[in-house]
PDB file of C-alpha atoms in Angstrom:
ATOM      1  CA  MET A 252     -12.397  -2.397 -27.791  1.00 50.00           C
ATOM      2  CA  ASN A 253     -10.646  -5.690 -27.082  1.00 64.00           C
ATOM      3  CA  VAL A 254     -10.101  -8.244 -24.118  1.00 58.00           C
ATOM      4  CA  LYS A 255      -6.900  -6.906 -22.869  1.00 65.00           C
ATOM      5  CA  ARG A 256      -7.921  -3.147 -23.036  1.00 72.00           C
ATOM      6  CA  GLY A 257     -11.082  -3.959 -21.104  1.00 81.00           C
ATOM      7  CA  SER A 258      -9.335  -5.839 -18.637  1.00 86.00           C
ATOM      8  CA  THR A 259      -6.625  -3.211 -17.806  1.00 88.00           C
ATOM      9  CA  THR A 260      -9.618  -0.631 -18.133  1.00 91.00           C
ATOM     10  CA  PHE A 261     -11.871  -2.731 -15.647  1.00 93.00           C
ATOM     11  CA  LEU A 262      -8.391  -2.632 -13.105  1.00 93.00           C
ATOM     12  CA  LYS A 263      -7.753   0.827 -13.220  1.00 94.00           C
ATOM     13  CA  VAL A 264     -11.413   1.743 -12.456  1.00 94.00           C
ATOM     14  CA  ILE A 265     -10.998  -0.711  -9.402  1.00 95.00           C
ATOM     15  CA  VAL A 266      -7.620   0.945  -8.604  1.00 95.00           C
ATOM     16  CA  PHE A 267      -9.350   4.463  -8.828  1.00 95.00           C
ATOM     17  CA  PHE A 268     -12.345   3.409  -6.699  1.00 96.00           C
ATOM     18  CA  ALA A 269      -9.952   1.804  -4.063  1.00 95.00           C
ATOM     19  CA  GLY A 270      -8.022   5.262  -3.945  1.00 94.00           C
ATOM     20  CA  ILE A 271     -11.320   7.323  -3.385  1.00 95.00           C
ATOM     21  CA  ALA A 272     -12.397   4.902  -0.645  1.00 94.00           C
ATOM     22  CA  VAL A 273      -9.081   5.551   0.836  1.00 93.00           C
ATOM     23  CA  LEU A 274      -9.055   9.247   0.367  1.00 92.00           C
ATOM     24  CA  ALA A 275     -12.617   9.413   2.192  1.00 93.00           C
ATOM     25  CA  PHE A 276     -11.313   7.468   5.338  1.00 91.00           C
ATOM     26  CA  CYS A 277      -8.408   9.552   5.761  1.00 90.00           C
ATOM     27  CA  ILE A 278     -10.617  12.621   5.556  1.00 91.00           C
ATOM     28  CA  TYR A 279     -13.647  11.843   6.931  1.00 88.00           C
ATOM     29  CA  TRP A 280     -13.699   9.085   8.955  1.00 90.00           C
ATOM     30  CA  LEU A 281     -10.177   8.407  10.448  1.00 90.00           C
ATOM     31  CA  PRO A 282     -10.546  11.956  12.474  1.00 88.00           C
ATOM     32  CA  GLY A 283     -14.032  11.131  13.583  1.00 89.00           C
ATOM     33  CA  ILE A 284     -13.021   7.719  15.072  1.00 88.00           C
ATOM     34  CA  ALA A 285      -9.804   9.667  16.773  1.00 87.00           C
ATOM     35  CA  VAL A 286     -11.951  12.027  18.333  1.00 88.00           C
ATOM     36  CA  ARG A 287     -14.709   9.456  19.557  1.00 90.00           C
ATOM     37  CA  ASP A 288     -11.858   7.566  21.312  1.00 85.00           C
ATOM     38  CA  ALA A 289     -10.377  10.300  22.999  1.00 86.00           C
ATOM     39  CA  ARG A 290     -13.644  11.214  24.320  1.00 89.00           C
ATOM     40  CA  VAL A 291     -14.577   7.869  25.570  1.00 88.00           C
ATOM     41  CA  HIS A 292     -10.836   7.335  26.679  1.00 83.00           C
ATOM     42  CA  PRO A 293      -9.442  10.824  27.623  1.00 85.00           C
ATOM     43  CA  ASP A 294      -6.680   9.176  29.711  1.00 84.00           C
ATOM     44  CA  THR A 295      -5.066   7.779  26.764  1.00 79.00           C
ATOM     45  CA  ALA A 296      -5.854  10.305  24.365  1.00 81.00           C
ATOM     46  CA  TYR A 297      -2.144  10.611  23.831  1.00 81.00           C
ATOM     47  CA  PHE A 298      -1.866   7.259  22.815  1.00 81.00           C
ATOM     48  CA  LEU A 299      -3.859   8.692  19.489  1.00 84.00           C
ATOM     49  CA  ILE A 300      -0.822  10.392  18.206  1.00 86.00           C
ATOM     50  CA  PRO A 301       1.168   7.497  17.113  1.00 85.00           C
ATOM     51  CA  PHE A 302      -1.694   5.617  15.757  1.00 85.00           C
ATOM     52  CA  LEU A 303      -2.524   8.414  13.690  1.00 89.00           C
ATOM     53  CA  ILE A 304       1.063   8.800  12.516  1.00 89.00           C
ATOM     54  CA  CYS A 305       0.807   5.282  11.812  1.00 89.00           C
ATOM     55  CA  ALA A 306      -2.156   5.161   9.632  1.00 90.00           C
ATOM     56  CA  TYR A 307      -1.656   7.966   7.434  1.00 93.00           C
ATOM     57  CA  GLY A 308       1.678   6.720   6.820  1.00 93.00           C
ATOM     58  CA  PHE A 309       0.022   3.514   5.739  1.00 92.00           C
ATOM     59  CA  PHE A 310      -2.339   5.482   3.547  1.00 93.00           C
ATOM     60  CA  ILE A 311      -0.316   7.840   2.019  1.00 94.00           C
ATOM     61  CA  THR A 312       2.255   4.742   1.015  1.00 95.00           C
ATOM     62  CA  PHE A 313      -0.724   2.674   0.145  1.00 93.00           C
ATOM     63  CA  SER A 314      -2.068   5.786  -2.046  1.00 95.00           C
ATOM     64  CA  VAL A 315       1.731   5.883  -3.454  1.00 96.00           C
ATOM     65  CA  VAL A 316       1.093   2.143  -4.913  1.00 95.00           C
ATOM     66  CA  LEU A 317      -2.397   2.780  -6.010  1.00 95.00           C
ATOM     67  CA  TYR A 318      -0.633   5.486  -8.242  1.00 96.00           C
ATOM     68  CA  GLN A 319       1.875   3.673  -9.440  1.00 96.00           C
ATOM     69  CA  THR A 320      -0.327   0.661 -10.140  1.00 95.00           C
ATOM     70  CA  PHE A 321      -2.405   2.615 -12.312  1.00 95.00           C
ATOM     71  CA  LYS A 322       0.848   4.069 -14.079  1.00 95.00           C
ATOM     72  CA  LEU A 323       1.650   0.070 -14.872  1.00 94.00           C
ATOM     73  CA  LEU A 324      -1.724  -0.985 -15.876  1.00 92.00           C
ATOM     74  CA  THR A 325      -1.124   2.367 -18.615  1.00 92.00           C
ATOM     75  CA  TYR A 326       2.100   0.928 -19.601  1.00 92.00           C
ATOM     76  CA  ILE A 327       0.332  -2.541 -20.180  1.00 90.00           C
ATOM     77  CA  GLU A 328      -2.640  -0.762 -22.182  1.00 90.00           C
ATOM     78  CA  ARG A 329       0.532   0.929 -24.139  1.00 89.00           C
ATOM     79  CA  ASN A 330       2.002  -2.419 -24.582  1.00 87.00           C
ATOM     80  CA  ASN A 331       4.891  -1.150 -22.859  1.00 86.00           C
ATOM     81  CA  ALA A 332       4.597  -3.793 -19.831  1.00 85.00           C
ATOM     82  CA  PHE A 333       8.655  -4.947 -20.658  1.00 87.00           C
ATOM     83  CA  SER A 334       9.935  -1.192 -20.192  1.00 88.00           C
ATOM     84  CA  GLU A 335      12.266   0.367 -18.031  1.00 91.00           C
ATOM     85  CA  LEU A 336       9.456   2.855 -16.876  1.00 92.00           C
ATOM     86  CA  SER A 337       7.854  -0.635 -15.625  1.00 92.00           C
ATOM     87  CA  LEU A 338      10.826  -1.574 -13.903  1.00 92.00           C
ATOM     88  CA  LYS A 339      10.544   1.892 -12.032  1.00 94.00           C
ATOM     89  CA  SER A 340       6.983   1.593 -10.943  1.00 95.00           C
ATOM     90  CA  LEU A 341       7.404  -1.590  -9.734  1.00 95.00           C
ATOM     91  CA  LYS A 342      10.673  -0.895  -7.655  1.00 95.00           C
ATOM     92  CA  VAL A 343       8.440   2.176  -6.264  1.00 96.00           C
ATOM     93  CA  ILE A 344       5.864   0.112  -5.462  1.00 96.00           C
ATOM     94  CA  LYS A 345       8.281  -2.539  -3.714  1.00 96.00           C
ATOM     95  CA  LYS A 346       9.525   0.387  -1.701  1.00 96.00           C
ATOM     96  CA  CYS A 347       6.250   1.260  -0.583  1.00 96.00           C
ATOM     97  CA  THR A 348       5.210  -2.047   0.616  1.00 95.00           C
ATOM     98  CA  PHE A 349       8.555  -2.328   3.058  1.00 96.00           C
ATOM     99  CA  ALA A 350       7.008   1.177   4.050  1.00 96.00           C
ATOM    100  CA  VAL A 351       3.801  -0.248   4.567  1.00 95.00           C
ATOM    101  CA  ILE A 352       5.441  -2.726   6.863  1.00 95.00           C
ATOM    102  CA  PHE A 353       7.396  -0.896   8.754  1.00 95.00           C
ATOM    103  CA  PHE A 354       4.176   1.512   9.584  1.00 94.00           C
ATOM    104  CA  ILE A 355       2.594  -1.765  10.735  1.00 94.00           C
ATOM    105  CA  VAL A 356       5.318  -2.952  12.769  1.00 94.00           C
ATOM    106  CA  LEU A 357       5.024   1.042  14.275  1.00 93.00           C
ATOM    107  CA  GLY A 358       1.551   0.187  14.987  1.00 91.00           C
ATOM    108  CA  ILE A 359       2.280  -3.120  16.934  1.00 93.00           C
ATOM    109  CA  VAL A 360       4.717  -1.245  19.257  1.00 92.00           C
ATOM    110  CA  SER A 361       2.654   1.458  20.079  1.00 89.00           C
ATOM    111  CA  LEU A 362      -0.206  -0.964  20.732  1.00 89.00           C
ATOM    112  CA  MET A 363       1.861  -3.246  22.950  1.00 91.00           C
ATOM    113  CA  ILE A 364       2.774   0.375  25.147  1.00 89.00           C
ATOM    114  CA  LEU A 365      -0.781   0.788  25.081  1.00 85.00           C
ATOM    115  CA  ALA A 366      -1.591  -2.436  26.427  1.00 87.00           C
ATOM    116  CA  LYS A 367       0.853  -2.192  28.949  1.00 89.00           C
ATOM    117  CA  VAL A 368      -0.412   1.178  30.212  1.00 85.00           C
ATOM    118  CA  THR A 369      -3.803   0.281  30.251  1.00 84.00           C
ATOM    119  CA  GLY A 370      -3.700  -3.457  31.031  1.00 85.00           C
ATOM    120  CA  ASP A 371      -5.643  -4.535  28.214  1.00 84.00           C
ATOM    121  CA  ASP A 372      -5.088  -7.664  25.787  1.00 86.00           C
ATOM    122  CA  ALA A 373      -3.768  -6.406  22.478  1.00 86.00           C
ATOM    123  CA  ALA A 374      -3.493 -10.494  20.904  1.00 89.00           C
ATOM    124  CA  GLY A 375      -6.394  -9.654  18.539  1.00 90.00           C
ATOM    125  CA  PRO A 376      -5.048  -6.392  16.902  1.00 89.00           C
ATOM    126  CA  ILE A 377      -1.698  -7.847  17.297  1.00 92.00           C
ATOM    127  CA  SER A 378      -2.048 -10.541  15.189  1.00 94.00           C
ATOM    128  CA  LEU A 379      -4.456  -9.315  12.630  1.00 93.00           C
ATOM    129  CA  SER A 380      -1.315  -6.662  12.351  1.00 93.00           C
ATOM    130  CA  LEU A 381       0.545  -9.837  11.689  1.00 95.00           C
ATOM    131  CA  MET A 382      -1.335 -10.997   8.916  1.00 96.00           C
ATOM    132  CA  GLY A 383      -1.478  -7.850   7.328  1.00 94.00           C
ATOM    133  CA  ILE A 384       2.529  -8.079   7.214  1.00 96.00           C
ATOM    134  CA  LEU A 385       2.413 -11.422   5.759  1.00 97.00           C
ATOM    135  CA  VAL A 386       0.195  -9.900   3.224  1.00 95.00           C
ATOM    136  CA  THR A 387       2.473  -6.957   2.451  1.00 95.00           C
ATOM    137  CA  SER A 388       5.316  -9.294   1.896  1.00 96.00           C
ATOM    138  CA  THR A 389       3.650 -11.712  -0.392  1.00 96.00           C
ATOM    139  CA  ILE A 390       2.903  -8.794  -2.320  1.00 95.00           C
ATOM    140  CA  ALA A 391       6.605  -7.728  -2.152  1.00 95.00           C
ATOM    141  CA  THR A 392       7.860 -10.934  -3.310  1.00 96.00           C
ATOM    142  CA  PHE A 393       5.488 -10.885  -6.089  1.00 95.00           C
ATOM    143  CA  VAL A 394       6.592  -7.524  -7.098  1.00 95.00           C
ATOM    144  CA  SER A 395      10.249  -8.851  -6.986  1.00 95.00           C
ATOM    145  CA  VAL A 396       9.493 -11.577  -9.130  1.00 95.00           C
ATOM    146  CA  LEU A 397       8.149  -9.436 -11.630  1.00 93.00           C
ATOM    147  CA  GLN A 398      11.081  -6.910 -11.449  1.00 94.00           C
ATOM    148  CA  LYS A 399      13.626  -9.806 -11.923  1.00 94.00           C
ATOM    149  CA  LEU A 400      11.356 -11.074 -15.001  1.00 92.00           C
ATOM    150  CA  ILE A 401      11.558  -7.446 -16.492  1.00 91.00           C
ATOM    151  CA  LYS A 402      14.885  -7.081 -16.206  1.00 91.00           C
ATOM    152  CA  ASN A 403      15.834 -10.481 -17.645  1.00 90.00           C
ATOM    153  CA  CYS A 404      13.810  -9.585 -20.662  1.00 88.00           C
ATOM    154  CA  LEU A 405      14.867  -6.243 -21.049  1.00 86.00           C
ATOM    155  CA  GLU A 406      18.730  -7.597 -20.820  1.00 86.00           C
ATOM    156  CA  LYS A 407      17.867 -10.169 -23.389  1.00 84.00           C
ATOM    157  CA  ASN A 408      16.598  -7.283 -25.597  1.00 78.00           C
ATOM    158  CA  GLU A 409      19.460  -5.696 -25.400  1.00 74.00           C
ATOM    159  CA  ILE A 410      21.936  -8.529 -26.308  1.00 67.00           C
ATOM    160  CA  LYS A 411      19.917  -9.358 -29.600  1.00 66.00           C
ATOM    161  CA  MET A 412      20.218  -5.771 -30.654  1.00 56.00           C
TER     162      MET A 412
END
C-alpha cells in the first residue's frame, strides 16, 4: 500500500466514523434531548419543532457532504481527482454548505424568538452559531477554489487534445 492510498484510506475511515456518529446522534441522542427539554420546560415545548427541523436538516445535509467526500476520496484513490465526477462532488458539497448555513440561520432566528418569549439571554448559543457559519463559509470558499482549479485543469486538457 503506497502513501497516497494509505492517506485516502485513513481519511475514508474518518469520514465513515463521522457518519456513524452523526447517525447515532440523530437516532439516539437528539430525540432524547428533545423529550427531556419538553418535560423540563412544558410551556415552551412547541419551540422544539423548529429546532428539530433545523437539527435534522443540518445533519441530513452534513451526511450528504460526508458521502460526497467519501466519493471524492475514492476518485482520488483511482487517480480521477481532476475529472468531471470530482467536479460534480464538489458542486454538491458547495450547495450543501449553503444549506447548512441556511439551517444555522433558521436556528438563530428561532432561538431569538424563544429568547424574546422567555426573557432569557441567547448571546452564547447565537455566537457559537455565528462561529459555525464562519467555519462553513470557509469550507465553501475552499471548495470553490478547488472547483476552479479542477475546471481550469479540465479546460487545459481539452485544449491540448
